[in-house]
Amino acid sequence: MAQLPIMEKGRSLGCQAEWPLFYMNDFSRLGLLVPDLEQTLRALKARGYLVHENEQGCLLEVDSRDHLNGAFAALAEQQVAYELADLISCVYQG
């Protein structure tokens, strides 16, 4: 099982437990960047996708490439905008 983080555009990036305490430019974290987090979660859950939500953020659980592509198709069907992005790029990497 893989987990893809989902983050709303314009929101500050929360601390993620799996991110290292110190990292340089060689660290990145691919995730889904969306304009409306609630709309995105509703669309995914309506199609039966498992999304974990906690104080650290939201994670979409997928088990294969087809499952992931299905999630993208579900978002497109509901006209939910999204982009795959490096979620770490907006964080200071000292």
mmCIF file with all atom_site columns, C-alpha atoms in Angstrom:
data_model
loop_
_atom_site.group_PDB
_atom_site.id
_atom_site.type_symbol
_atom_site.label_atom_id
_atom_site.label_alt_id
_atom_site.label_comp_id
_atom_site.label_asym_id
_atom_site.label_entity_id
_atom_site.label_seq_id
_atom_site.pdbx_PDB_ins_code
_atom_site.Cartn_x
_atom_site.Cartn_y
_atom_site.Cartn_z
_atom_site.occupancy
_atom_site.B_iso_or_equiv
_atom_site.pdbx_formal_charge
_atom_site.auth_seq_id
_atom_site.auth_comp_id
_atom_site.auth_asym_id
_atom_site.auth_atom_id
_atom_site.pdbx_PDB_model_num
ATOM 1  C CA . MET A 1 1  ? 0.000   0.000  0.000   1.00 0.00 ? 1  MET A CA 1
ATOM 2  C CA . ALA A 1 2  ? 1.200   3.483  -0.826  1.00 0.00 ? 2  ALA A CA 1
ATOM 3  C CA . GLN A 1 3  ? 0.015   6.754  0.611   1.00 0.00 ? 3  GLN A CA 1
ATOM 4  C CA . LEU A 1 4  ? -0.120  9.973  -1.392  1.00 0.00 ? 4  LEU A CA 1
ATOM 5  C CA . PRO A 1 5  ? -0.303  13.186 0.663   1.00 0.00 ? 5  PRO A CA 1
ATOM 6  C CA . ILE A 1 6  ? -3.023  15.664 -0.292  1.00 0.00 ? 6  ILE A CA 1
ATOM 7  C CA . MET A 1 7  ? -2.464  19.349 0.455   1.00 0.00 ? 7  MET A CA 1
ATOM 8  C CA . GLU A 1 8  ? -4.597  22.413 -0.208  1.00 0.00 ? 8  GLU A CA 1
ATOM 9  C CA . LYS A 1 9  ? -2.950  25.229 -2.177  1.00 0.00 ? 9  LYS A CA 1
ATOM 10 C CA . GLY A 1 10 ? -2.104  28.259 -0.116  1.00 0.00 ? 10 GLY A CA 1
ATOM 11 C CA . ARG A 1 11 ? -2.178  26.475 3.233   1.00 0.00 ? 11 ARG A CA 1
ATOM 12 C CA . SER A 1 12 ? 0.952   26.327 5.302   1.00 0.00 ? 12 SER A CA 1
ATOM 13 C CA . LEU A 1 13 ? 2.696   22.994 5.184   1.00 0.00 ? 13 LEU A CA 1
ATOM 14 C CA . GLY A 1 14 ? 2.221   21.044 8.391   1.00 0.00 ? 14 GLY A CA 1
ATOM 15 C CA . CYS A 1 15 ? 4.858   18.911 10.014  1.00 0.00 ? 15 CYS A CA 1
ATOM 16 C CA . GLN A 1 16 ? 4.810   15.431 8.540   1.00 0.00 ? 16 GLN A CA 1
ATOM 17 C CA . ALA A 1 17 ? 6.079   12.590 10.714  1.00 0.00 ? 17 ALA A CA 1
ATOM 18 C CA . GLU A 1 18 ? 7.826   10.812 7.854   1.00 0.00 ? 18 GLU A CA 1
ATOM 19 C CA . TRP A 1 19 ? 9.852   13.869 6.808   1.00 0.00 ? 19 TRP A CA 1
ATOM 20 C CA . PRO A 1 20 ? 13.415  14.049 8.105   1.00 0.00 ? 20 PRO A CA 1
ATOM 21 C CA . LEU A 1 21 ? 14.285  16.607 10.771  1.00 0.00 ? 21 LEU A CA 1
ATOM 22 C CA . PHE A 1 22 ? 17.103  17.986 8.611   1.00 0.00 ? 22 PHE A CA 1
ATOM 23 C CA . TYR A 1 23 ? 17.402  17.717 4.860   1.00 0.00 ? 23 TYR A CA 1
ATOM 24 C CA . MET A 1 24 ? 19.007  19.462 1.933   1.00 0.00 ? 24 MET A CA 1
ATOM 25 C CA . ASN A 1 25 ? 17.864  20.009 -1.661  1.00 0.00 ? 25 ASN A CA 1
ATOM 26 C CA . ASP A 1 26 ? 17.930  16.296 -2.461  1.00 0.00 ? 26 ASP A CA 1
ATOM 27 C CA . PHE A 1 27 ? 14.731  15.550 -0.525  1.00 0.00 ? 27 PHE A CA 1
ATOM 28 C CA . SER A 1 28 ? 11.277  15.833 -2.061  1.00 0.00 ? 28 SER A CA 1
ATOM 29 C CA . ARG A 1 29 ? 7.785   14.536 -1.315  1.00 0.00 ? 29 ARG A CA 1
ATOM 30 C CA . LEU A 1 30 ? 5.399   14.011 -4.200  1.00 0.00 ? 30 LEU A CA 1
ATOM 31 C CA . GLY A 1 31 ? 1.796   14.783 -3.379  1.00 0.00 ? 31 GLY A CA 1
ATOM 32 C CA . LEU A 1 32 ? -1.516  16.027 -4.667  1.00 0.00 ? 32 LEU A CA 1
ATOM 33 C CA . LEU A 1 33 ? -1.954  19.799 -4.557  1.00 0.00 ? 33 LEU A CA 1
ATOM 34 C CA . VAL A 1 34 ? -5.607  20.867 -4.724  1.00 0.00 ? 34 VAL A CA 1
ATOM 35 C CA . PRO A 1 35 ? -7.482  24.190 -4.581  1.00 0.00 ? 35 PRO A CA 1
ATOM 36 C CA . ASP A 1 36 ? -10.299 22.829 -2.369  1.00 0.00 ? 36 ASP A CA 1
ATOM 37 C CA . LEU A 1 37 ? -9.387  20.057 0.058   1.00 0.00 ? 37 LEU A CA 1
ATOM 38 C CA . GLU A 1 38 ? -12.958 19.333 1.227   1.00 0.00 ? 38 GLU A CA 1
ATOM 39 C CA . GLN A 1 39 ? -14.248 18.971 -2.352  1.00 0.00 ? 39 GLN A CA 1
ATOM 40 C CA . THR A 1 40 ? -11.342 16.654 -3.161  1.00 0.00 ? 40 THR A CA 1
ATOM 41 C CA . LEU A 1 41 ? -11.958 14.439 -0.136  1.00 0.00 ? 41 LEU A CA 1
ATOM 42 C CA . ARG A 1 42 ? -15.700 14.220 -0.890  1.00 0.00 ? 42 ARG A CA 1
ATOM 43 C CA . ALA A 1 43 ? -15.013 13.177 -4.498  1.00 0.00 ? 43 ALA A CA 1
ATOM 44 C CA . LEU A 1 44 ? -12.523 10.482 -3.491  1.00 0.00 ? 44 LEU A CA 1
ATOM 45 C CA . LYS A 1 45 ? -14.601 9.090  -0.638  1.00 0.00 ? 45 LYS A CA 1
ATOM 46 C CA . ALA A 1 46 ? -17.716 8.990  -2.831  1.00 0.00 ? 46 ALA A CA 1
ATOM 47 C CA . ARG A 1 47 ? -15.849 6.607  -5.145  1.00 0.00 ? 47 ARG A CA 1
ATOM 48 C CA . GLY A 1 48 ? -14.736 4.418  -2.237  1.00 0.00 ? 48 GLY A CA 1
ATOM 49 C CA . TYR A 1 49 ? -11.147 5.627  -1.859  1.00 0.00 ? 49 TYR A CA 1
ATOM 50 C CA . LEU A 1 50 ? -9.660  5.441  1.615   1.00 0.00 ? 50 LEU A CA 1
ATOM 51 C CA . VAL A 1 51 ? -8.317  8.776  2.863   1.00 0.00 ? 51 VAL A CA 1
ATOM 52 C CA . HIS A 1 52 ? -6.621  9.073  6.244   1.00 0.00 ? 52 HIS A CA 1
ATOM 53 C CA . GLU A 1 53 ? -7.106  12.423 7.948   1.00 0.00 ? 53 GLU A CA 1
ATOM 54 C CA . ASN A 1 54 ? -5.340  13.634 11.071  1.00 0.00 ? 54 ASN A CA 1
ATOM 55 C CA . GLU A 1 55 ? -3.640  16.736 12.465  1.00 0.00 ? 55 GLU A CA 1
ATOM 56 C CA . GLN A 1 56 ? -0.666  16.139 10.141  1.00 0.00 ? 56 GLN A CA 1
ATOM 57 C CA . GLY A 1 57 ? -2.741  16.169 6.960   1.00 0.00 ? 57 GLY A CA 1
ATOM 58 C CA . CYS A 1 58 ? -4.515  13.866 4.533   1.00 0.00 ? 58 CYS A CA 1
ATOM 59 C CA . LEU A 1 59 ? -3.170  10.743 2.875   1.00 0.00 ? 59 LEU A CA 1
ATOM 60 C CA . LEU A 1 60 ? -4.799  8.909  -0.042  1.00 0.00 ? 60 LEU A CA 1
ATOM 61 C CA . GLU A 1 61 ? -4.248  5.166  0.179   1.00 0.00 ? 61 GLU A CA 1
ATOM 62 C CA . VAL A 1 62 ? -3.601  3.381  -3.133  1.00 0.00 ? 62 VAL A CA 1
ATOM 63 C CA . ASP A 1 63 ? -2.488  -0.146 -3.866  1.00 0.00 ? 63 ASP A CA 1
ATOM 64 C CA . SER A 1 64 ? -1.585  -0.048 -7.577  1.00 0.00 ? 64 SER A CA 1
ATOM 65 C CA . ARG A 1 65 ? -1.010  2.215  -10.543 1.00 0.00 ? 65 ARG A CA 1
ATOM 66 C CA . ASP A 1 66 ? -4.529  1.424  -11.780 1.00 0.00 ? 66 ASP A CA 1
ATOM 67 C CA . HIS A 1 67 ? -5.965  2.346  -8.382  1.00 0.00 ? 67 HIS A CA 1
ATOM 68 C CA . LEU A 1 68 ? -4.102  5.672  -8.494  1.00 0.00 ? 68 LEU A CA 1
ATOM 69 C CA . ASN A 1 69 ? -5.235  6.353  -12.066 1.00 0.00 ? 69 ASN A CA 1
ATOM 70 C CA . GLY A 1 70 ? -8.785  5.582  -10.942 1.00 0.00 ? 70 GLY A CA 1
ATOM 71 C CA . ALA A 1 71 ? -8.485  8.231  -8.231  1.00 0.00 ? 71 ALA A CA 1
ATOM 72 C CA . PHE A 1 72 ? -7.345  10.766 -10.827 1.00 0.00 ? 72 PHE A CA 1
ATOM 73 C CA . ALA A 1 73 ? -10.283 9.763  -13.048 1.00 0.00 ? 73 ALA A CA 1
ATOM 74 C CA . ALA A 1 74 ? -12.691 10.173 -10.106 1.00 0.00 ? 74 ALA A CA 1
ATOM 75 C CA . LEU A 1 75 ? -11.392 13.692 -9.516  1.00 0.00 ? 75 LEU A CA 1
ATOM 76 C CA . ALA A 1 76 ? -11.670 14.556 -13.217 1.00 0.00 ? 76 ALA A CA 1
ATOM 77 C CA . GLU A 1 77 ? -15.272 13.238 -13.343 1.00 0.00 ? 77 GLU A CA 1
ATOM 78 C CA . GLN A 1 78 ? -16.192 15.542 -10.453 1.00 0.00 ? 78 GLN A CA 1
ATOM 79 C CA . GLN A 1 79 ? -14.294 18.425 -12.114 1.00 0.00 ? 79 GLN A CA 1
ATOM 80 C CA . VAL A 1 80 ? -11.898 18.649 -9.180  1.00 0.00 ? 80 VAL A CA 1
ATOM 81 C CA . ALA A 1 81 ? -8.699  20.436 -10.145 1.00 0.00 ? 81 ALA A CA 1
ATOM 82 C CA . TYR A 1 82 ? -5.453  18.899 -8.934  1.00 0.00 ? 82 TYR A CA 1
ATOM 83 C CA . GLU A 1 83 ? -1.772  18.729 -9.728  1.00 0.00 ? 83 GLU A CA 1
ATOM 84 C CA . LEU A 1 84 ? 1.056   16.457 -8.724  1.00 0.00 ? 84 LEU A CA 1
ATOM 85 C CA . ALA A 1 85 ? 3.679   18.575 -7.008  1.00 0.00 ? 85 ALA A CA 1
ATOM 86 C CA . ASP A 1 86 ? 6.704   18.441 -4.755  1.00 0.00 ? 86 ASP A CA 1
ATOM 87 C CA . LEU A 1 87 ? 5.145   19.423 -1.427  1.00 0.00 ? 87 LEU A CA 1
ATOM 88 C CA . ILE A 1 88 ? 8.546   20.164 0.087   1.00 0.00 ? 88 ILE A CA 1
ATOM 89 C CA . SER A 1 89 ? 9.546   22.773 -2.484  1.00 0.00 ? 89 SER A CA 1
ATOM 90 C CA . CYS A 1 90 ? 7.897   25.557 -0.456  1.00 0.00 ? 90 CYS A CA 1
ATOM 91 C CA . VAL A 1 91 ? 9.738   24.638 2.755   1.00 0.00 ? 91 VAL A CA 1
ATOM 92 C CA . TYR A 1 92 ? 13.092  26.099 3.754   1.00 0.00 ? 92 TYR A CA 1
ATOM 93 C CA . GLN A 1 93 ? 15.764  23.474 3.256   1.00 0.00 ? 93 GLN A CA 1
ATOM 94 C CA . GLY A 1 94 ? 18.753  24.750 5.242   1.00 0.00 ? 94 GLY A CA 1
#
